[in-house]
CSV table of C-alpha atoms in Angstrom, one decimal:
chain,number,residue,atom,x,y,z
R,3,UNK,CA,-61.5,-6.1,39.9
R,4,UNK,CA,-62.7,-4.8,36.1
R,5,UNK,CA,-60.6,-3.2,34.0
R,6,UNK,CA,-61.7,-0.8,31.7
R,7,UNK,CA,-61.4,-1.5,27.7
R,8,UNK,CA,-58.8,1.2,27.3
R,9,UNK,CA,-56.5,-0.1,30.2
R,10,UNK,CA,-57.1,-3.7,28.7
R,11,UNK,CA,-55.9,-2.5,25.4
R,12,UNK,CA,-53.0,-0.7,26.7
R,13,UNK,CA,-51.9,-3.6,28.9
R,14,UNK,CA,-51.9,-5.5,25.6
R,15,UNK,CA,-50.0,-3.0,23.9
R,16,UNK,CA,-47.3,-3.4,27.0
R,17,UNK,CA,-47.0,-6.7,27.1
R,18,UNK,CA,-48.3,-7.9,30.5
R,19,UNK,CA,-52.1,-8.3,32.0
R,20,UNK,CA,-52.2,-7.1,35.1
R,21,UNK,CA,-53.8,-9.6,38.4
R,22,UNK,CA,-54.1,-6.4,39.7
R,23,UNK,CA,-55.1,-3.8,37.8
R,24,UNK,CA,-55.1,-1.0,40.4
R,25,UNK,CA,-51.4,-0.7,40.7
R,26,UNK,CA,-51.7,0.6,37.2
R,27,UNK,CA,-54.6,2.8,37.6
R,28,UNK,CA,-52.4,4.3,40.5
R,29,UNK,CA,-49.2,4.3,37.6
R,30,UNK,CA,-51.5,6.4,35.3
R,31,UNK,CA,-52.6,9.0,38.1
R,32,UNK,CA,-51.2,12.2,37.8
R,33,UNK,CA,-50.9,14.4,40.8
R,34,UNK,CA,-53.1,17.0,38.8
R,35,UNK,CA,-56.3,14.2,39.6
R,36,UNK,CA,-55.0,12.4,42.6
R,37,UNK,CA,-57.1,12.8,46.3
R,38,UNK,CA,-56.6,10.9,49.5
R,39,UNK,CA,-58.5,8.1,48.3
R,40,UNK,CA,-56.8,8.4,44.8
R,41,UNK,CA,-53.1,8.1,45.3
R,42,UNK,CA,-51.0,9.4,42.3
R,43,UNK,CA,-48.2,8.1,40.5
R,44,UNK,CA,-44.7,9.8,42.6
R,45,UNK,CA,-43.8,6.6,44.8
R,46,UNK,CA,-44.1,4.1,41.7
R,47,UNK,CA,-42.1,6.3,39.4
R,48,UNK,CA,-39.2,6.3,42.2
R,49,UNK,CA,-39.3,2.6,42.3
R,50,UNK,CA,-39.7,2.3,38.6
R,51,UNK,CA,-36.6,4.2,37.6
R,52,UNK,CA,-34.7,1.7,39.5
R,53,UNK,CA,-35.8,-1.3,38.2
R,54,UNK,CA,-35.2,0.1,34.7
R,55,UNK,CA,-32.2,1.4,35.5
R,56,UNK,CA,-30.7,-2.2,37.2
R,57,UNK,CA,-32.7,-3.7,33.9
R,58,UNK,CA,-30.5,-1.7,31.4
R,59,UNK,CA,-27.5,-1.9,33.3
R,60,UNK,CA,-27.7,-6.2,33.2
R,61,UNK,CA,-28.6,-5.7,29.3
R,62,UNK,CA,-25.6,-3.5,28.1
R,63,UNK,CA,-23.3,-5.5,30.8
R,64,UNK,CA,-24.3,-8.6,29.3
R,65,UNK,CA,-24.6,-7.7,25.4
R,66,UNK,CA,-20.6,-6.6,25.5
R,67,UNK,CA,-18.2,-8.3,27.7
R,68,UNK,CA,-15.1,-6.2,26.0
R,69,UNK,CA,-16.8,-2.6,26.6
R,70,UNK,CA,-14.8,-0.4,29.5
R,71,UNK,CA,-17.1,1.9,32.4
R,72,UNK,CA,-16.6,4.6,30.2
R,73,UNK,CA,-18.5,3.1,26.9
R,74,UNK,CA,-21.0,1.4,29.0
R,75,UNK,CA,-22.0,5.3,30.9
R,76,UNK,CA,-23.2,6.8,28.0
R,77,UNK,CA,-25.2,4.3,26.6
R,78,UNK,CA,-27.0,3.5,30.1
R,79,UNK,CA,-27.8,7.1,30.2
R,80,UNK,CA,-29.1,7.1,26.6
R,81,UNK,CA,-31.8,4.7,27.4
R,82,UNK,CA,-32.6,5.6,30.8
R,83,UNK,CA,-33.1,9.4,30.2
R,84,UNK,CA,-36.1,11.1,30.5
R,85,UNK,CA,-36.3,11.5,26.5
R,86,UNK,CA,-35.9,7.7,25.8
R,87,UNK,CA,-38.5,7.0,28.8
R,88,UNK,CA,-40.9,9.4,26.8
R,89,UNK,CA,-40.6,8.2,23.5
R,90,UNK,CA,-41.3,4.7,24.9
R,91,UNK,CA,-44.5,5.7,26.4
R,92,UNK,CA,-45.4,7.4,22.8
R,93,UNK,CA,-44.9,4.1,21.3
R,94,UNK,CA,-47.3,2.2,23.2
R,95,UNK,CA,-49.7,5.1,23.6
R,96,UNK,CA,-49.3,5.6,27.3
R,97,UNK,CA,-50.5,9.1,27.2
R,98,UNK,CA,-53.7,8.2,26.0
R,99,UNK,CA,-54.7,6.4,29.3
R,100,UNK,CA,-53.1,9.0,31.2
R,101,UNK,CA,-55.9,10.3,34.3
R,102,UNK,CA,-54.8,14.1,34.9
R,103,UNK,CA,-56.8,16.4,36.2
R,104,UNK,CA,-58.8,19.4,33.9
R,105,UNK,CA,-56.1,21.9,33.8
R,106,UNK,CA,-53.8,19.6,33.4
R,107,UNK,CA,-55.3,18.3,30.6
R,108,UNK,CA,-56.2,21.3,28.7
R,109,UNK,CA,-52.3,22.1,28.8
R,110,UNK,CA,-51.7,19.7,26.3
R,111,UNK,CA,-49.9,16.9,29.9
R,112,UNK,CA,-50.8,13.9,27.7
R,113,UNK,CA,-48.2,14.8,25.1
R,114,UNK,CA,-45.6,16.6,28.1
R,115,UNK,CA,-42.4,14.6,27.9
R,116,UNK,CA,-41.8,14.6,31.5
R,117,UNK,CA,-45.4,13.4,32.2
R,118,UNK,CA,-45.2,10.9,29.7
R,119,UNK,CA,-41.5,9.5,31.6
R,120,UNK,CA,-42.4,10.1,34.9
R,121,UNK,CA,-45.4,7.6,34.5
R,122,UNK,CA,-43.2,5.0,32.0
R,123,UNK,CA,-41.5,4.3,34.9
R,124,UNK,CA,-44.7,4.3,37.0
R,125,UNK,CA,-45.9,1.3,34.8
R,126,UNK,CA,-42.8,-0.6,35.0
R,127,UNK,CA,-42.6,-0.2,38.7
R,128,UNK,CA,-46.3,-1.6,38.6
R,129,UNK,CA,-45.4,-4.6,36.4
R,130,UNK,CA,-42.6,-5.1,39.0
R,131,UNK,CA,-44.7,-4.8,42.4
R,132,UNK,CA,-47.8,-7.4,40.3
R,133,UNK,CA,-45.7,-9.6,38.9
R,134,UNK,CA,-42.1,-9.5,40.3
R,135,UNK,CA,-38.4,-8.6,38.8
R,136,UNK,CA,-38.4,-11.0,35.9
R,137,UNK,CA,-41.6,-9.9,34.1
R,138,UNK,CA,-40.6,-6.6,35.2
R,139,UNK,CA,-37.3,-6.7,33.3
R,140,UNK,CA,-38.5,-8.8,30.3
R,141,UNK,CA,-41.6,-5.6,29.7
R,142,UNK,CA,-38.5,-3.6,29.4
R,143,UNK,CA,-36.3,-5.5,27.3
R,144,UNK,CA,-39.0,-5.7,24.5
R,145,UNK,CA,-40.0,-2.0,25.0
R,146,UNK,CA,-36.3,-1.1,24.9
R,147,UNK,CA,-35.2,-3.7,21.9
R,148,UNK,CA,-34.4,-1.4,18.8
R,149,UNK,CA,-32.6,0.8,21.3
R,150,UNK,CA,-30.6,-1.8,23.2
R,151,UNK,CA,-29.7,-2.9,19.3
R,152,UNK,CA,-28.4,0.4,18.3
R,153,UNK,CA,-27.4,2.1,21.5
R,154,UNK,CA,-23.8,2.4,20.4
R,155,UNK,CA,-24.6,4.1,17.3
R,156,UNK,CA,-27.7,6.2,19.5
R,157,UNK,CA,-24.7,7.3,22.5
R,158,UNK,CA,-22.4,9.0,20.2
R,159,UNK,CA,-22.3,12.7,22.1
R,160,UNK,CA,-22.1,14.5,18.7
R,161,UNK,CA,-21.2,18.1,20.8
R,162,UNK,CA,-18.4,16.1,22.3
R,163,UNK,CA,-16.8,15.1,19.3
R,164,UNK,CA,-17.2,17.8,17.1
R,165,UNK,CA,-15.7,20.1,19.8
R,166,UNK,CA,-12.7,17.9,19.9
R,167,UNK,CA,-12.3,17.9,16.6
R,168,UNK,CA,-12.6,22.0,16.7
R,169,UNK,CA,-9.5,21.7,19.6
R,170,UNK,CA,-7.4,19.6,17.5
R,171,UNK,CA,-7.6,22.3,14.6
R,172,UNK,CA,-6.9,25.2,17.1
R,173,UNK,CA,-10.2,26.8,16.7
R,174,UNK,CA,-12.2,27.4,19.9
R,175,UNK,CA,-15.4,25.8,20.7
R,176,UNK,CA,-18.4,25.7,18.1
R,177,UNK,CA,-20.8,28.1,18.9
R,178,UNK,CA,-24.6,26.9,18.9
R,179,UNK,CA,-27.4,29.9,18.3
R,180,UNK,CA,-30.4,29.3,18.6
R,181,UNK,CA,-32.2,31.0,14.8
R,182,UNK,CA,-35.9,30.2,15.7
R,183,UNK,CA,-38.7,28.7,18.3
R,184,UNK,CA,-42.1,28.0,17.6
R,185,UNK,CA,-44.9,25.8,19.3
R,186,UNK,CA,-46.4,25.3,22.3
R,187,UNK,CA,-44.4,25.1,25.7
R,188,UNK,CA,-45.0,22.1,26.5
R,189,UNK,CA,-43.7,20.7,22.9
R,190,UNK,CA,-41.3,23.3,21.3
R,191,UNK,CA,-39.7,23.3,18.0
R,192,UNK,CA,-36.2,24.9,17.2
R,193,UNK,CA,-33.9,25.9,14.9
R,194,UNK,CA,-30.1,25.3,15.9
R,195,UNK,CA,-27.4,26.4,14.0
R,196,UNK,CA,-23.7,25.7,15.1
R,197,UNK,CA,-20.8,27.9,13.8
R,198,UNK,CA,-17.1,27.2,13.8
R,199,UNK,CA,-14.1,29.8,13.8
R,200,UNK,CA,-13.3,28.5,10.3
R,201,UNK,CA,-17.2,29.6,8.8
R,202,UNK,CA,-18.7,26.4,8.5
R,203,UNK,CA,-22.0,25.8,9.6
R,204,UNK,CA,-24.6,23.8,9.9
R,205,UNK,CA,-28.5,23.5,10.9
R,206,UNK,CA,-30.6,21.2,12.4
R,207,UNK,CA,-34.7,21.7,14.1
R,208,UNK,CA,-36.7,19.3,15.2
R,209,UNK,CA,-39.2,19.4,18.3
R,210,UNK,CA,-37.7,18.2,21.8
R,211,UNK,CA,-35.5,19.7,24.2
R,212,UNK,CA,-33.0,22.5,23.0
R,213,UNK,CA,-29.8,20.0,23.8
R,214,UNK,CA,-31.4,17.6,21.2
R,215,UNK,CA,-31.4,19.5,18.9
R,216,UNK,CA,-27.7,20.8,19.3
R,217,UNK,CA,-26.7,17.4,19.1
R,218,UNK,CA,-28.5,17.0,15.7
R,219,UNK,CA,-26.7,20.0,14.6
R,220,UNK,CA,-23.0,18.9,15.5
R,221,UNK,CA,-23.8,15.3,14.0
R,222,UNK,CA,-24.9,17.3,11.0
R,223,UNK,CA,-21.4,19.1,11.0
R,224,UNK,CA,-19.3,16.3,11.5
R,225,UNK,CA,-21.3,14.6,8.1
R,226,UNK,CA,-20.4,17.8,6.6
R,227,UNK,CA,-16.7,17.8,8.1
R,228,UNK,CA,-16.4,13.6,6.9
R,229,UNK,CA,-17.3,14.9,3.4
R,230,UNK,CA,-15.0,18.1,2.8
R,231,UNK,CA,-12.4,17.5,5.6
């Protein structure tokens, strides 16, 4: 079976030529386009999410042999969430190639971040099902590289620490207000500031979901604390 020129080029940009090209036709199909005939993506992106999930498990098990459950959590669910899974897919152009239906379409789904997820996984699951676990897993591991490098560094839960840094100076819990919004719906920009009892505060805005953004806010803070403690 033919593969169109921009599937062949995306393939490249993944890293694996598909023997069969329809299981990623069916990764790219949005419910938005899909018919009986057309199946969409849904069953791939369940089966997808677990191969990358059993694939970052291995990597961080493997890469540090001292780490405890509790170091290793946060880091798996740094590069499995739907954020990381999105920013992948931006990478390597994945929304480009995405088939969604008119409305769809017209509502800006090639740059939505849980499109763009849902349907990384899709692919991976479809690398998985053409060419088994291994190739599966080593699409991932270069797609996921940089991020397997620096996960340690990329895990820190900012909000955590600077709220137990606010408990062990007897203040209460920083307070995160949200001082402006602007852009579409489907990619919003904001404005965070977080406040503690003591004054201080701090900004941070960026597009991405809201809790992003608070955590760029409290990692601003705790520069800000590291610098005038």
């Amino acid at each position: 079976m033919k593969i169109s020129a921009d599937l062949r080029a995306f393939s490249e940009r993944l890293g694996h030529e598909f023997s069969r090209p329809d299981l990623l036709r069916r990764a790219l199909t949005h419910g938005s386009i899909a018919s009986a005939t057309r199946p969409d993506n849904q069953r791939l992106e369940f089966l997808g999410d677990r191969v990358l999930g059993l694939t970052i498990a291995e990597a961080l098990f493997s890469a540090d042999h001292a780490a405890t459950e509790g170091q290793l959590a946060p880091r798996y669910n740094t590069l499995v969430k739907g954020e990381t899974c999105a920013a992948v897919a931006r990478e390597i152009g994945l929304g480009e190639v995405l088939k969604l239906g008119r409305s769809e379409m017209l509502s800006g789904g090639r740059r939505k971040e849980a499109l763009l997820a849902d349907a990384m996984e899709a692919v991976i699951a479809a690398v998985y099902l053409d060419a088994g676990f291994e190739t599966a897993r080593g699409v991932v591991l270069a797609l996921w590289a940089g991020r397997l490098a620096n996960v340690q560094t990329d895990a820190r839960d900012a909000k955590t620490a600077l709220q137990e840094w606010a408990q062990a100076q007897g203040m209460s819990p920083p307070r995160y207000i949200q001082t402006a919004r602007s852009g579409p719906d489907h990619a919003p920009e904001f404005q965070i500031t977080v406040r503690l009892d003591d004054g201080r505060e701090a900004a941070a805005s960026g597009r991405g979901t809201k809790r992003s953004i608070e955590q760029a806010a409290a990692s601003a803070m705790l520069e800000q604390i590291e610098r005038t403690p």
